[in-house]
Structures are given as structure tokens and as C-alpha cells.
């Protein structure tokens, strides 16, 4: 009330205040006086009593829990914990590496391991970029794109959308560059990529083995004669002035001498290429997909791929329908889409017509290589 009396003498118009106004003003001024006498953070204790302590208990490396709380404790914790009260734990080497490579806005960091990518995301639900667990290594025009598109609808598979060509063209960029091209995956998911030229590149098996000897390999093979014609058809669509198929396939067609230097012919020598791979990987680590059965029975081929990758058989015949226009299976319409998913226009295109004699000569040429390939993999693909 002393504050009110003082105010009444200083303010000439105080006589106009009502009794209610005076009461409210009195309460307000009393509050101001209290705040002046007892500033924020000051706690009065009885003589001989120790002030209450605030202890920080680390939980999961980030959360802090108050064991004894009061207004002053809360304010002190909000402002800055005392360095004497809270001693930061020594970071492990892998945590220091994670901290330097992750975003400064992340609140939680995942430990970096040799088989996990960098940088890591603070929220583990988005996953990490990992080096691939499985690679579709070949072959060109065998059906590699179809296998990738079909298997990636499995919820436990994430795949790079484009061919990376790391092990044949970009190896000097390093594994971290390669890792950066991979999609983010959870611990339970498989990371994949496909580059069909790997199968025929001599250095690739050694390089993949150096990355990981546990990498699973998928090879999609097809009748080498049909594959060569498909290869030529694709090249011709981009280079209209290309020589005829026979001119490129034969050194001397009359004598039946095949030009194995032409890449379209050389790719079909599966047995020779496989010998190089078996120097670095056991046969059990390589799965062969039939390009022909992939068209006639896509669900059956995908079931075997899922078994090979250790996945539950989720991709089944209910996911496919046969597109008679393309002559190739397509994925049925997803619930979230308005149209079915078919491969691009380049898939299922009509092949260039090749002279029957030339085809028979090529079949005779490939026959011994095919037989050897059947023996190596323990399966007859019946290309004859």
C-alpha cells in the first residue's frame, strides 16, 4: 500500500481512480517489488540446508532427464549446463567419423561401419546409402532391365535406376562415388544395381571381388543368336547407315567364318566370359535367369531370383499380365497409379529380318560354346 500512497502523491489525477483500480494497481506494483527483491533464479533456503541439485543423466547419447526439478533448475538447464556437473562422454572413433560427415542439423548420428555409407541421415527410418548387395552384371539385350524393374517392386529391394558403369568405365572415381549413386536402404533391404556390360568386361570380376566377395551376381542370358539380332536392331535404330547384319557378323559368310571381334557376336560367348568370373566367385554365388522364360513365365523366373537373394516370395503371377502388342509381360496397374507399368519403347521392338542361312550358320558357330555353358552352370537352356 506504500507504493499506492506514494503514487497518489506523485500523480495529480490519482483522486479520479476508483477503489477497484487502486486494488489492481496495488497488486501490480506489489508484483514488481517482489521481482526486484527476488530476481529470477534466486532460491531461498533455510540456514544450514544445501541447495537442491540438478543432475543431468545422459540417455541414448542425447536425451536429458531432471532428477530433482525446480524453477531455478529448469532455467539453468535451459540456459547452459555447468561443465563441472556434466562431463561429455568420449566419442568412439566411428562416431567421430560420423559427426564430421553428417549434416549439422541432425540430432542423432548413426555409427559408421565399413559396410554402411557416408554421410548418414539422423533419422534411421530413411535408411543409409550402402554398396550393393547384389548386381545384375549381364547380359546386354538379355532382359536385364525387365529383371530389375520386376524385382524392385519387392518392398525389401532398392535399386539404382540408371546403369552406373562403375566397374568398367568409372572405377577410378572410387567406391565412395559409387556408393553415392545408390538409393537409401534400411538394414533389412537389399541394395542393387544393373550394368549389363560388366559380364564381358575382363577387369570387372576382380574389381567387384575387391569390393566384397559376398556380392551376389545375376546374369540374364538369352539365345546368343537372337540376342545378337536384338543388339543389332537396337544399334540400327540409332545409326541408320549401319552395314547389314551379315556384313558385321561374318568375315566370310560363304565359308561360315564368324567375326568374333564384333561385340554383338562376342557377348554371346557365355562360356568364355563365365570362366573369368569363376576365378573370383563360386558358381553358387551367381544366378542365371533365362531371357526366354522371363517372357513366358515371368513369375516363375522372379520366384527363383527372390530365392537366390534370400527374399520372401512377394512378387508373384498376380503382378504380371502379357502385353500382346509388345510381346512382353508388363506389371499390372499399381493401386496408386492410373496405368500399368510396361518397359520402354525400346523393349519388345520388332527385330530386323535376317537371312535364314545366316541364322543357321550362327547357330552352328555358337553350339559348342552353348554346350560348354550348359555344363558349367548345370542347366540346359535349349537354345538349339
XYZ file of C-alpha atoms in Angstrom:
384
model
C 0.000 0.000 0.000
C 3.018 2.240 0.491
C 3.537 2.127 -3.261
C -0.057 3.252 -3.811
C 0.199 6.149 -1.351
C 3.418 7.249 -2.989
C 1.743 7.096 -6.355
C -1.224 9.152 -5.106
C 1.107 11.987 -4.094
C 3.023 11.957 -7.352
C 0.086 11.738 -9.684
C -2.272 14.734 -9.551
C -5.086 12.765 -11.088
C -4.956 9.920 -8.572
C -8.166 11.153 -6.930
C -10.011 10.046 -10.022
C -9.077 6.380 -9.522
C -11.794 4.052 -8.355
C -11.339 1.681 -5.464
C -11.154 -1.286 -7.859
C -8.478 0.395 -9.953
C -6.449 1.141 -6.858
C -6.593 -2.515 -5.785
C -5.464 -3.771 -9.182
C -2.699 -1.214 -9.354
C -1.624 -2.202 -5.853
C -1.322 -5.850 -6.845
C 0.664 -4.991 -9.947
C 3.107 -2.774 -8.063
C 3.486 -5.420 -5.369
C 4.463 -7.929 -8.048
C 7.074 -5.535 -9.428
C 8.551 -5.038 -5.984
C 8.720 -8.797 -5.415
C 10.526 -9.294 -8.732
C 13.023 -6.566 -7.757
C 13.721 -8.168 -4.379
C 13.893 -11.761 -5.650
C 15.368 -11.923 -9.174
C 14.793 -14.939 -11.400
C 16.944 -17.919 -10.485
C 17.243 -16.963 -6.775
C 16.005 -19.640 -4.380
C 15.789 -19.015 -0.617
C 16.838 -21.831 1.667
C 16.827 -22.398 5.371
C 20.085 -21.911 7.192
C 22.280 -24.994 7.011
C 20.312 -26.596 4.127
C 22.145 -27.445 0.934
C 20.521 -26.088 -2.214
C 18.715 -28.641 -4.362
C 20.925 -30.061 -7.087
C 20.074 -30.674 -10.730
C 21.725 -33.727 -12.218
C 21.877 -34.497 -15.919
C 21.563 -38.150 -16.759
C 22.572 -38.961 -20.381
C 20.105 -41.254 -22.059
C 20.743 -42.643 -25.549
C 23.503 -40.105 -26.024
C 21.127 -37.153 -26.427
C 18.130 -37.013 -24.026
C 18.479 -35.297 -20.612
C 16.378 -36.094 -17.556
C 15.992 -33.966 -14.423
C 16.169 -35.981 -11.214
C 15.248 -33.010 -8.977
C 13.391 -30.165 -10.567
C 12.601 -26.618 -9.521
C 12.135 -23.364 -11.343
C 15.791 -22.457 -10.955
C 16.908 -25.932 -12.132
C 14.799 -25.694 -15.240
C 16.093 -22.246 -16.072
C 19.710 -23.252 -15.529
C 19.331 -26.323 -17.721
C 17.638 -24.350 -20.442
C 20.448 -21.805 -20.421
C 23.644 -23.869 -20.152
C 24.593 -26.884 -18.023
C 27.701 -26.437 -15.929
C 30.779 -28.095 -17.340
C 31.628 -29.275 -13.840
C 28.281 -31.048 -13.485
C 28.078 -32.615 -16.943
C 31.089 -34.328 -18.432
C 30.680 -35.233 -22.129
C 31.437 -38.833 -22.909
C 34.402 -39.592 -25.137
C 33.227 -40.309 -28.670
C 34.179 -43.551 -30.259
C 36.296 -43.326 -33.460
C 33.371 -44.349 -35.633
C 31.142 -41.713 -34.009
C 33.744 -39.005 -34.679
C 33.851 -40.040 -38.325
C 30.065 -39.926 -38.465
C 29.940 -36.475 -36.873
C 32.329 -34.982 -39.439
C 30.432 -36.334 -42.420
C 26.820 -35.861 -41.347
C 24.646 -32.785 -41.534
C 24.977 -30.318 -38.663
C 21.196 -30.234 -38.296
C 20.964 -33.933 -37.403
C 20.089 -34.591 -33.767
C 21.133 -38.231 -33.662
C 24.008 -39.855 -35.564
C 24.338 -43.471 -36.570
C 27.700 -45.169 -36.198
C 29.680 -45.582 -39.418
C 30.610 -49.124 -40.325
C 32.690 -50.451 -43.166
C 29.587 -51.687 -44.963
C 27.477 -48.561 -44.467
C 27.591 -45.316 -46.399
C 28.599 -41.788 -45.607
C 27.027 -39.355 -44.966
C 24.381 -40.836 -42.682
C 20.952 -39.416 -42.009
C 19.907 -38.512 -38.479
C 16.605 -40.356 -38.810
C 17.219 -44.048 -39.420
C 13.802 -44.573 -40.987
C 15.164 -43.065 -44.217
C 17.989 -45.610 -44.363
C 21.580 -45.307 -45.500
C 23.401 -45.489 -48.799
C 25.200 -48.816 -48.977
C 27.366 -50.564 -51.506
C 25.204 -53.067 -53.427
C 24.489 -56.494 -52.003
C 23.605 -57.792 -55.474
C 24.428 -56.720 -59.024
C 22.828 -57.663 -62.333
C 26.041 -57.981 -64.335
C 24.687 -59.025 -67.732
C 23.981 -59.576 -70.457
C 23.064 -56.797 -72.844
C 19.727 -57.397 -74.639
C 19.110 -60.424 -72.476
C 16.355 -58.935 -70.305
C 18.316 -57.170 -67.565
C 16.037 -54.131 -67.468
C 12.984 -56.371 -67.090
C 14.552 -58.273 -64.181
C 15.476 -55.020 -62.436
C 12.031 -53.457 -62.885
C 10.269 -56.637 -61.798
C 12.379 -57.313 -58.700
C 12.397 -53.714 -57.479
C 8.671 -53.834 -56.750
C 9.642 -56.088 -53.850
C 9.491 -53.967 -50.664
C 12.865 -55.303 -49.497
C 14.731 -54.284 -52.663
C 16.010 -50.833 -53.579
C 17.895 -50.327 -56.831
C 19.755 -47.620 -58.694
C 17.593 -46.544 -61.617
C 20.360 -45.993 -64.161
C 23.363 -48.059 -65.176
C 26.328 -46.865 -63.129
C 29.125 -48.390 -65.276
C 31.346 -48.090 -62.222
C 33.370 -51.276 -62.608
C 34.012 -50.856 -66.332
C 34.157 -47.090 -67.019
C 34.225 -45.128 -63.751
C 36.340 -47.272 -61.451
C 38.889 -44.513 -60.926
C 36.194 -42.395 -59.209
C 36.348 -44.621 -56.151
C 33.904 -46.597 -54.027
C 32.526 -43.552 -52.222
C 31.447 -42.078 -55.557
C 29.845 -45.424 -56.392
C 28.129 -45.578 -53.013
C 26.711 -42.129 -53.602
C 24.803 -43.416 -56.647
C 22.946 -45.992 -54.577
C 19.480 -45.405 -53.108
C 18.976 -45.193 -49.360
C 18.066 -48.552 -47.875
C 17.107 -49.860 -44.457
C 19.104 -52.587 -42.745
C 16.531 -55.164 -43.834
C 16.618 -54.132 -47.502
C 18.881 -55.166 -50.371
C 20.706 -52.608 -52.493
C 21.027 -53.463 -56.195
C 22.244 -52.041 -59.468
C 22.498 -53.357 -63.014
C 25.059 -52.732 -65.729
C 24.933 -55.410 -68.453
C 28.395 -54.665 -69.842
C 30.011 -55.935 -66.634
C 29.706 -59.572 -67.745
C 32.001 -59.112 -70.736
C 34.497 -56.702 -69.141
C 37.624 -58.589 -68.117
C 38.522 -56.439 -65.091
C 35.037 -56.398 -63.555
C 35.042 -59.711 -61.616
C 38.286 -58.831 -59.861
C 37.067 -55.336 -59.018
C 33.722 -56.497 -57.621
C 35.507 -59.170 -55.599
C 37.818 -56.497 -54.170
C 34.736 -54.533 -53.064
C 33.040 -57.566 -51.492
C 33.448 -61.272 -52.071
C 29.901 -61.748 -50.769
C 28.239 -59.796 -53.581
C 25.515 -61.824 -55.274
C 25.582 -61.764 -59.073
C 22.697 -62.133 -61.515
C 23.250 -62.921 -65.197
C 20.323 -62.811 -67.622
C 21.151 -64.971 -70.640
C 19.344 -65.464 -73.908
C 19.801 -67.455 -77.109
C 23.028 -65.829 -78.382
C 21.769 -65.671 -81.977
C 18.529 -63.939 -81.013
C 20.465 -61.721 -78.634
C 22.882 -60.645 -81.413
C 19.995 -59.766 -83.745
C 18.304 -57.761 -80.983
C 21.584 -55.975 -80.308
C 21.946 -55.105 -83.992
C 18.329 -53.917 -84.199
C 18.872 -51.525 -81.318
C 22.080 -50.128 -82.826
C 20.437 -49.758 -86.229
C 17.657 -47.654 -84.712
C 20.304 -45.178 -83.585
C 22.615 -45.490 -86.629
C 20.509 -45.955 -89.791
C 23.533 -46.132 -92.116
C 24.923 -49.194 -90.320
C 26.194 -52.056 -92.566
C 23.988 -55.116 -92.849
C 23.898 -57.717 -90.101
C 25.638 -60.271 -92.302
C 28.461 -57.868 -93.162
C 29.177 -57.322 -89.495
C 28.641 -60.891 -88.297
C 30.816 -62.694 -90.838
C 34.326 -62.300 -92.107
C 33.413 -64.697 -94.881
C 29.826 -65.879 -94.939
C 30.429 -68.314 -97.781
C 32.946 -70.156 -95.632
C 30.932 -69.620 -92.461
C 33.724 -67.640 -90.755
C 32.182 -65.560 -87.965
C 33.724 -62.268 -86.897
C 34.119 -62.655 -83.133
C 35.609 -59.166 -82.850
C 32.142 -57.704 -83.369
C 30.760 -57.020 -79.913
C 27.273 -58.323 -80.761
C 28.821 -61.722 -81.532
C 31.411 -61.723 -78.748
C 28.852 -61.141 -75.965
C 27.127 -64.455 -76.802
C 30.253 -66.499 -75.959
C 28.894 -67.001 -72.455
C 31.189 -69.899 -71.510
C 34.331 -67.865 -72.139
C 33.126 -64.924 -70.084
C 31.926 -67.159 -67.247
C 35.380 -68.718 -66.916
C 36.714 -65.300 -65.962
C 34.029 -64.822 -63.292
C 34.627 -68.243 -61.743
C 38.197 -67.215 -60.953
C 36.800 -64.801 -58.357
C 33.337 -66.076 -57.402
C 31.923 -69.550 -56.727
C 29.180 -70.717 -59.056
C 26.717 -70.797 -56.152
C 27.050 -67.021 -55.898
C 25.915 -66.477 -59.496
C 22.290 -66.858 -60.548
C 21.313 -67.273 -64.207
C 17.974 -66.023 -65.468
C 16.570 -67.365 -68.725
C 15.615 -64.486 -71.015
C 13.154 -66.738 -72.813
C 11.372 -67.908 -69.650
C 11.342 -64.333 -68.403
C 8.876 -63.645 -71.235
C 6.775 -66.805 -70.992
C 6.843 -67.213 -67.200
C 7.990 -64.000 -65.506
C 6.572 -65.000 -62.114
C 8.471 -68.282 -62.156
C 11.770 -66.607 -63.000
C 11.222 -63.911 -60.377
C 10.437 -66.572 -57.778
C 13.874 -68.086 -58.360
C 15.522 -64.663 -58.210
C 13.840 -63.952 -54.880
C 15.013 -67.312 -53.526
C 18.559 -66.571 -54.648
C 18.517 -63.187 -52.893
C 17.065 -64.701 -49.724
C 13.803 -62.787 -50.069
C 10.265 -63.819 -49.321
C 8.316 -64.602 -52.498
C 6.217 -61.471 -52.729
C 6.465 -60.820 -56.493
C 4.115 -63.431 -57.969
C 1.939 -64.021 -61.023
C -0.642 -61.580 -59.671
C 1.775 -58.760 -60.552
C 2.007 -59.532 -64.292
C -0.020 -59.536 -67.460
C 1.105 -60.234 -71.014
C 1.096 -57.292 -73.403
C 0.320 -58.808 -76.800
C 1.265 -55.611 -78.639
C 4.790 -55.588 -77.219
C 5.018 -59.350 -76.955
C 6.360 -58.909 -73.455
C 4.994 -59.128 -69.886
C 4.120 -55.919 -68.062
C 3.404 -55.142 -64.445
C -0.241 -54.793 -63.553
C -1.587 -51.396 -62.590
C -0.494 -50.420 -59.089
C -3.251 -49.162 -56.809
C -1.683 -45.714 -56.703
C -1.306 -45.409 -60.484
C -3.732 -44.921 -63.317
C -1.965 -47.149 -65.843
C 0.042 -50.391 -65.947
C 3.831 -50.329 -65.976
C 5.459 -51.589 -69.159
C 9.061 -51.283 -70.223
C 10.081 -48.531 -72.622
C 9.529 -48.403 -76.355
C 12.931 -49.927 -76.993
C 11.815 -53.172 -75.320
C 9.941 -55.621 -77.452
C 10.687 -53.863 -80.757
C 10.412 -55.898 -83.959
C 13.727 -57.447 -84.971
C 15.380 -56.912 -88.314
C 14.758 -59.816 -90.681
C 17.928 -61.844 -91.157
C 18.611 -64.412 -93.879
C 17.798 -67.916 -92.623
C 21.127 -69.307 -93.875
C 22.992 -66.720 -91.820
C 20.998 -67.677 -88.732
C 21.803 -71.378 -89.205
C 25.488 -70.589 -89.647
C 25.476 -68.647 -86.416
C 23.699 -71.470 -84.591
C 26.370 -73.893 -85.740
C 29.039 -71.458 -84.572
C 27.530 -70.978 -81.093
C 26.568 -74.622 -80.485
C 29.855 -75.806 -78.885
C 30.013 -72.712 -76.710
C 26.409 -73.248 -75.611
C 27.033 -76.888 -74.711
C 30.032 -75.910 -72.636
C 27.992 -73.209 -70.926
C 25.220 -75.716 -70.087
C 27.823 -77.993 -68.492
C 29.380 -75.180 -66.486
C 26.100 -73.966 -64.962
C 24.404 -77.350 -64.801
C 21.379 -76.286 -66.814
C 20.255 -76.767 -70.423
C 18.690 -73.579 -71.787
C 17.623 -75.412 -75.003
C 18.799 -72.757 -77.441
C 19.094 -75.304 -80.223
